[in-house]
Structures are given as C-alpha cells and as structure tokens.
Phi, psi and omega in degrees: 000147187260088172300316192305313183277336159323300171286343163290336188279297185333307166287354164277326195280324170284324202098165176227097202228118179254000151238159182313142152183180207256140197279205169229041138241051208019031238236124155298151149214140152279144166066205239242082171079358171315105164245121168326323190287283179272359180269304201053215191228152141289154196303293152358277172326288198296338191283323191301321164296325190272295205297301172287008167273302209296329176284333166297330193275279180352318187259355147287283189250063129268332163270349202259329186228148206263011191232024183295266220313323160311344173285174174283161175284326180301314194260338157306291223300347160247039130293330177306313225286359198279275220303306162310339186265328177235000156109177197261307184301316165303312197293311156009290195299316176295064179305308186282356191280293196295329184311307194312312182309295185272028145272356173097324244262084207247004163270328151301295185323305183278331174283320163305306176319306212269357183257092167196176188306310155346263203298351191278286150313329180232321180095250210272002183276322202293332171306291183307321193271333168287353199255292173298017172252311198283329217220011201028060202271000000 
C-alpha cells in the first residue's frame, strides 16, 4: 500500500482542519477526519503537541522578555509553566512579578505571584511555581 498517495487522496476527500469542528455526523473532529469525541489522541500524539507547545510558549517569551534567557533553567520552566497555564497576554497582566524577575529580585517575584487570583485558582500548582521562582528548588 502507498501510504503517501493514501494520504494524500484522505486530505482530498476529508479535508485538512487545524481546529475542531463538527463533521456531519455531527462528531468534533480535527486534521484530516480524526474524530475526537470517539477516537481522542494517543498519550504519544498528546506528548507530541505538549512539546510544540512548550517550544512556542518558550519562543513567546524569548521574544516578549529580554531578561528570559538570562534565568536558570528552573525558573524559565516556571515562566514556561505561568505562560502555558494562562496564556501571554494574562501573564502580561502580572506587572509587579514580572519588574521583580526582571530586577533579579525572585524572592519577591514568587510572593507576588501567590498573592493573586492566579495562586487563588490553581492552589498547590500557584506553590510549586513561586518557589521555583523564589528559591530556584
């Protein structure tokens, strides 16, 4: 069998969809007829997607703050893990967290953090992450 020419006839006949939407049988489905609902992804398939996310979120802030790349790895994997959990623009939104980081100041930066709705909301994740801002653990 001709996988390559297989797949290629499957995206004429399916379609190519980079977002959910519903098939007509009424089913979410993504890509090329993956339905979601009853098929889902493999734990593989899901590692594969958490990995270009994590290099995208990375490449959101190497661009957005110029004092990233200068941290520990411990303490990027927790701006990665703030920006992944709430997206670039919110974590934005954290001004004085974010001046402290970039003054160095990282024990202040995680007591900012944990006093906000943020730290409110995710519980023992909003912990894990000040601490690895404050204390590099």
């Amino acid at each position: 069998m001709d996988y390559d020419r297989l797949k290629k006839q499957l995206v004429v006949h399916e379609g190519l969809e980079l977002k959910p939407y519903k098939c007509t049988a009424n089913k979410t489905t993504i890509g090329v007829g993956r339905n979601i609902e009853e098929v889902g992804i493999s734990e593989d398939e899901a590692m594969y997607l958490l990995e270009n996310d994590i290099k995208n979120v990375v490449a959101q802030c190497q661009a957005t703050f110029s004092w990233f790349d200068g941290l520990t790895d411990i303490r990027k994997e927790a701006i990665v893990n703030l920006v992944f959990n709430m997206g670039l623009s919110t974590f934005c939104k954290f001004k004085n967290t974010i001046s402290y980081l970039e003054q160095g100041l990282y024990e202040l930066a995680g007591t900012e953090l944990l006093d906000s709705n943020y730290a409110r909301q995710v519980g023992q994740r909003s912990v894990d992450v000040a601490n690895m801002i404050a204390g590099d653990k």
